[in-house]
Amino acid sequence: MLANMISYDTIKQYCQTFSNQTMHPLISIVDLGLSKPLPRTKFQMGFYAIIFKDTHCGDLRYGNRYYDYSEGTIVFFGPGQIIASEPEGELHQPYGKALVFHPDLIKGTSLGKHIHEYTFFSYQSNEALHVSERERDILSSYMTLIFTEINQNIDKHSKKLIVSNLEILLDYCTRFYERQFITRVEANKGILQSFDENLTAYIYSNQLSFNGLPSVSYFADKLHLSPNYFGDLVKKETGKTALEYIQLKLLDVAKEKVLDTTKSLSEISYELGFKYPQHFTRFFKQKTGITPHEYRLN
């Protein structure tokens, strides 16, 4: 464990920190406002958390635009993710509700098989979901259903109903994030432009021959975004995954170079970051239907 970092390994430990009773060992709804002021620190959890903040968010600056999402902010954390609450050491009074659930709760369920598709669990906290009052009411209604189900006598239907409502809640979060990508279209264009500029600069420099094809994470880091948020944004805006976008840009440059007959195809493949010429040939044919040699002859 990192120095000065709290690790919440169980739901019970998390509930106790915020002066809440543990409703269920694998899932609970925690009223953060019941706790006394706590010092800000780094922490990680061994479970999933959906935190509904009650504080007024005010004007949120995103790119070069301001967005008024004062109604509410929701952040998502996945198991093992390290979260920093700054300034570290400062006392603060948390407010809001946290829905926390352990991976063991959803093992063997439909949600367990598809939990990786809810990529917002790997977003950074500054990539939070900002919901309207109407949207928050929808999510709150499913929180209430989960709360009710946890608090009544457990029977053979309990787990199925809890997980089903949890899955619907996450599906609504996916819908609202898609709405958020749309409402931030101008800011997203700025991010895409920066991505394209960084990608072009990388490809036309000598970095390809030394470091190979850049990863999606490389550009996400350049743009100060989490890889999942960046990937989802690119997909929503272009219809292509970030990796497909990178590969298409590389293909455009490859076509230009292949038509330059002063260089061998082997030289070109190394310039483009391919370790072996046959890897370049395979990539080129996969994308165009013909080999680099056939493209050059045409």
Coordinates of N, CA and C in Angstrom, one line a residue, residues 31-149:
D31 N -24.8 6.9 3.6 CA -25.1 8.3 3.8 C -23.8 9.0 4.2
L32 N -23.1 9.7 3.3 CA -21.8 10.2 3.7 C -21.9 11.3 4.7
G33 N -23.0 12.0 4.8 CA -23.2 13.1 5.7 C -23.3 12.7 7.1
L34 N -23.4 11.4 7.4 CA -23.5 11.0 8.8 C -22.1 11.0 9.5
S35 N -21.0 11.1 8.7 CA -19.7 11.0 9.3 C -19.3 12.3 9.9
K36 N -18.3 12.3 10.7 CA -17.7 13.5 11.2 C -16.7 14.0 10.1
P37 N -16.2 15.3 10.2 CA -15.2 15.7 9.2 C -14.0 14.8 9.1
L38 N -13.6 14.5 7.9 CA -12.5 13.5 7.7 C -11.4 14.2 6.9
P39 N -10.1 13.8 7.2 CA -9.0 14.4 6.4 C -9.0 13.9 5.0
R40 N -8.7 14.8 4.1 CA -8.6 14.4 2.7 C -7.3 13.5 2.5
T41 N -7.4 12.4 1.8 CA -6.3 11.6 1.6 C -6.4 10.7 0.3
K42 N -5.4 10.0 0.0 CA -5.5 9.0 -1.1 C -6.2 7.8 -0.6
F43 N -7.0 7.2 -1.5 CA -7.7 5.9 -1.0 C -8.0 5.1 -2.2
Q44 N -8.2 3.8 -1.9 CA -8.6 2.9 -3.0 C -9.6 1.9 -2.3
M45 N -10.4 1.3 -3.2 CA -11.5 0.4 -2.7 C -11.4 -1.0 -3.4
G46 N -11.8 -2.0 -2.7 CA -11.8 -3.3 -3.3 C -13.1 -3.7 -3.9
F47 N -13.9 -2.6 -4.2 CA -15.3 -2.8 -4.7 C -15.7 -1.6 -5.6
Y48 N -16.9 -1.7 -6.2 CA -17.4 -0.6 -7.0 C -18.1 0.4 -6.2
A49 N -18.0 1.7 -6.6 CA -18.7 2.8 -5.9 C -19.3 3.7 -6.9
I50 N -20.6 4.1 -6.6 CA -21.2 5.2 -7.3 C -21.6 6.2 -6.3
I51 N -21.0 7.4 -6.4 CA -21.1 8.4 -5.4 C -21.9 9.6 -6.0
F52 N -23.1 9.9 -5.3 CA -24.0 11.0 -5.7 C -23.6 12.1 -4.8
K53 N -23.0 13.2 -5.3 CA -22.7 14.3 -4.5 C -23.9 15.3 -4.4
D54 N -24.0 15.8 -3.2 CA -25.1 16.7 -2.9 C -24.7 18.2 -2.9
T55 N -23.4 18.4 -3.0 CA -22.9 19.8 -3.0 C -23.2 20.5 -4.3
H56 N -23.3 21.8 -4.3 CA -23.5 22.6 -5.4 C -22.3 22.7 -6.3
C57 N -22.4 22.2 -7.6 CA -21.2 22.1 -8.4 C -20.9 23.5 -9.1
G58 N -21.9 24.4 -9.2 CA -21.7 25.7 -9.8 C -21.4 25.5 -11.3
D59 N -20.6 26.5 -11.8 CA -20.2 26.4 -13.2 C -19.0 25.5 -13.4
L60 N -19.2 24.6 -14.3 CA -18.1 23.6 -14.5 C -17.4 24.1 -15.8
R61 N -16.1 24.3 -15.8 CA -15.4 24.6 -17.0 C -14.9 23.4 -17.6
Y62 N -15.2 23.2 -18.9 CA -14.8 22.0 -19.6 C -14.3 22.5 -21.0
G63 N -13.0 22.3 -21.2 CA -12.4 22.9 -22.5 C -12.5 24.4 -22.4
N64 N -13.1 25.1 -23.4 CA -13.2 26.5 -23.4 C -14.6 27.0 -23.1
R65 N -15.4 26.1 -22.6 CA -16.8 26.4 -22.4 C -17.2 26.2 -20.9
Y66 N -18.2 26.9 -20.4 CA -18.7 26.7 -19.1 C -20.1 26.0 -19.2
Y67 N -20.3 25.1 -18.3 CA -21.5 24.3 -18.3 C -22.1 24.4 -16.9
D68 N -23.4 24.7 -16.8 CA -24.0 24.8 -15.5 C -24.7 23.5 -15.1
Y69 N -24.0 22.7 -14.3 CA -24.6 21.5 -13.9 C -24.7 21.5 -12.3
S70 N -25.4 22.5 -11.8 CA -25.5 22.6 -10.4 C -26.4 21.6 -9.7
E71 N -27.2 20.9 -10.6 CA -28.1 19.9 -10.0 C -27.5 18.7 -9.3
G72 N -26.4 18.3 -9.9 CA -25.7 17.1 -9.3 C -24.6 16.5 -10.0
T73 N -23.7 15.9 -9.3 CA -22.5 15.3 -9.9 C -22.4 13.8 -9.4
I74 N -22.1 12.9 -10.3 CA -22.0 11.5 -9.9 C -20.6 11.0 -10.4
V75 N -19.9 10.4 -9.5 CA -18.6 9.8 -9.8 C -18.6 8.3 -9.6
F76 N -17.8 7.6 -10.4 CA -17.7 6.2 -10.4 C -16.3 5.7 -10.1
F77 N -16.2 4.7 -9.2 CA -14.9 4.2 -8.9 C -14.9 2.7 -9.1
G78 N -13.9 2.1 -9.7 CA -13.8 0.6 -9.8 C -12.8 0.1 -8.8
P79 N -12.8 -1.2 -8.6 CA -11.9 -1.9 -7.6 C -10.5 -1.6 -8.0
G80 N -9.7 -1.2 -7.0 CA -8.2 -1.0 -7.2 C -7.9 0.4 -7.7
Q81 N -8.8 1.2 -8.1 CA -8.5 2.5 -8.6 C -8.1 3.4 -7.4
I82 N -7.0 4.1 -7.6 CA -6.5 5.0 -6.6 C -7.1 6.4 -6.8
I83 N -7.7 7.0 -5.8 CA -8.3 8.3 -5.8 C -7.6 9.2 -4.9
A84 N -7.4 10.4 -5.4 CA -6.7 11.4 -4.5 C -7.7 12.5 -4.2
S85 N -7.9 12.8 -2.9 CA -8.7 13.9 -2.5 C -7.8 15.0 -2.0
E86 N -7.8 16.1 -2.6 CA -6.9 17.2 -2.3 C -7.6 18.5 -1.9
P87 N -6.9 19.4 -1.1 CA -5.5 19.2 -0.7 C -5.4 18.2 0.5
E88 N -4.4 17.3 0.3 CA -4.3 16.2 1.3 C -4.1 16.7 2.7
G89 N -4.8 16.0 3.6 CA -4.6 16.3 5.0 C -5.7 17.3 5.5
E90 N -6.3 18.1 4.6 CA -7.3 19.1 5.0 C -8.6 18.4 5.5
L91 N -9.2 18.8 6.6 CA -10.4 18.2 7.0 C -11.6 18.7 6.1
H92 N -12.5 17.8 5.8 CA -13.7 18.3 5.1 C -14.9 17.4 5.5
Q93 N -16.1 18.0 5.3 CA -17.3 17.2 5.7 C -17.9 16.7 4.4
P94 N -17.9 15.4 4.2 CA -18.5 14.8 3.0 C -20.0 14.9 3.1
Y95 N -20.6 15.0 1.9 CA -22.1 15.0 1.8 C -22.5 14.1 0.6
G96 N -23.6 13.6 0.6 CA -24.1 12.8 -0.5 C -24.4 11.4 -0.1
K97 N -24.6 10.5 -1.2 CA -24.9 9.1 -0.9 C -23.9 8.3 -1.8
A98 N -23.5 7.2 -1.3 CA -22.6 6.3 -2.0 C -23.3 4.9 -2.1
L99 N -23.4 4.4 -3.3 CA -23.9 3.0 -3.6 C -22.6 2.2 -3.8
V100 N -22.3 1.3 -2.9 CA -21.1 0.5 -3.0 C -21.5 -1.0 -3.1
F101 N -20.8 -1.7 -4.0 CA -21.1 -3.1 -4.2 C -19.8 -3.9 -4.5
H102 N -19.7 -5.1 -4.0 CA -18.5 -5.9 -4.1 C -18.7 -6.7 -5.4
P103 N -17.5 -7.0 -6.1 CA -17.6 -7.8 -7.3 C -18.2 -9.2 -7.0
D104 N -18.1 -9.7 -5.8 CA -18.7 -11.0 -5.5 C -20.2 -11.0 -5.7
L105 N -20.8 -9.8 -5.5 CA -22.3 -9.7 -5.6 C -22.8 -10.1 -7.0
I106 N -22.0 -9.8 -8.0 CA -22.5 -9.9 -9.4 C -21.9 -11.1 -10.1
K107 N -21.0 -11.9 -9.4 CA -20.4 -13.0 -10.1 C -21.5 -14.0 -10.5
G108 N -21.4 -14.5 -11.7 CA -22.4 -15.5 -12.2 C -23.7 -14.8 -12.7
T109 N -23.8 -13.5 -12.7 CA -25.0 -12.8 -13.2 C -24.7 -12.2 -14.5
S110 N -25.8 -11.7 -15.2 CA -25.6 -11.0 -16.5 C -24.7 -9.7 -16.3
L111 N -25.0 -9.0 -15.2 CA -24.2 -7.8 -14.9 C -22.7 -8.2 -14.7
G112 N -22.4 -9.3 -14.0 CA -21.0 -9.7 -13.8 C -20.3 -10.0 -15.1
K113 N -21.0 -10.5 -16.1 CA -20.4 -10.8 -17.4 C -20.2 -9.5 -18.2
H114 N -21.0 -8.4 -18.0 CA -20.9 -7.2 -18.8 C -20.4 -6.0 -18.0
I115 N -19.9 -6.2 -16.8 CA -19.6 -5.0 -16.0 C -18.4 -4.2 -16.7
H116 N -17.6 -4.9 -17.4 CA -16.5 -4.2 -18.1 C -17.0 -3.2 -19.2
E117 N -18.2 -3.4 -19.6 CA -18.8 -2.5 -20.6 C -19.1 -1.1 -20.1
Y118 N -19.3 -1.1 -18.7 CA -19.5 0.2 -18.1 C -18.2 0.9 -17.8
T119 N -17.7 1.5 -18.9 CA -16.3 2.0 -18.9 C -16.1 3.2 -18.0
F120 N -17.2 3.8 -17.6 CA -17.1 5.0 -16.7 C -16.5 4.7 -15.3
F121 N -16.5 3.4 -14.9 CA -15.9 3.0 -13.7 C -14.4 3.3 -13.7
S122 N -13.8 3.5 -14.9 CA -12.4 3.8 -15.0 C -12.1 5.2 -15.4
Y123 N -13.2 6.1 -15.4 CA -13.0 7.5 -15.7 C -12.3 8.1 -14.4
Q124 N -11.7 9.3 -14.7 CA -11.2 10.1 -13.6 C -12.3 10.9 -13.0
S125 N -12.1 11.4 -11.8 CA -13.2 12.1 -11.1 C -13.5 13.4 -11.8
N126 N -12.6 14.0 -12.5 CA -12.9 15.2 -13.3 C -13.7 14.9 -14.6
E127 N -14.0 13.7 -14.8 CA -14.8 13.2 -15.9 C -16.1 12.7 -15.4
A128 N -16.6 13.3 -14.4 CA -17.8 12.9 -13.7 C -19.1 13.1 -14.6
L129 N -20.1 12.4 -14.2 CA -21.4 12.5 -14.8 C -22.2 13.6 -14.2
H130 N -22.7 14.6 -14.9 CA -23.4 15.7 -14.4 C -24.9 15.6 -14.9
V131 N -25.8 15.4 -13.9 CA -27.2 15.1 -14.3 C -28.1 16.2 -13.9
S132 N -29.2 16.3 -14.7 CA -30.3 17.2 -14.4 C -31.1 16.7 -13.3
E133 N -32.0 17.5 -12.8 CA -32.9 17.1 -11.7 C -33.7 15.9 -12.1
R134 N -34.2 15.9 -13.3 CA -35.1 14.8 -13.8 C -34.2 13.5 -13.9
E135 N -33.0 13.6 -14.4 CA -32.2 12.5 -14.5 C -31.8 11.9 -13.2
R136 N -31.5 12.8 -12.2 CA -31.2 12.4 -10.9 C -32.4 11.7 -10.2
D137 N -33.6 12.1 -10.5 CA -34.8 11.5 -9.9 C -34.9 10.1 -10.4
I138 N -34.6 9.8 -11.7 CA -34.7 8.5 -12.2 C -33.7 7.6 -11.5
L139 N -32.4 8.0 -11.4 CA -31.4 7.2 -10.7 C -31.8 7.0 -9.2
S140 N -32.3 8.0 -8.6 CA -32.7 7.9 -7.2 C -33.8 6.9 -7.0
S141 N -34.7 6.8 -8.0 CA -35.8 5.8 -7.9 C -35.2 4.4 -7.8
Y142 N -34.2 4.1 -8.6 CA -33.6 2.8 -8.6 C -32.7 2.6 -7.3
M143 N -32.2 3.7 -6.8 CA -31.5 3.6 -5.5 C -32.5 3.2 -4.4
T144 N -33.7 3.8 -4.5 CA -34.7 3.5 -3.5 C -35.1 2.0 -3.6
L145 N -35.3 1.5 -4.8 CA -35.7 0.1 -4.9 C -34.6 -0.8 -4.4
I146 N -33.3 -0.5 -4.6 CA -32.2 -1.3 -4.1 C -32.2 -1.2 -2.6
F147 N -32.4 0.0 -2.1 CA -32.4 0.2 -0.6 C -33.5 -0.7 0.0
T148 N -34.7 -0.6 -0.6 CA -35.8 -1.4 0.0 C -35.6 -2.9 0.0
E149 N -35.0 -3.3 -1.1 CA -34.7 -4.8 -1.3 C -33.7 -5.2 -0.3

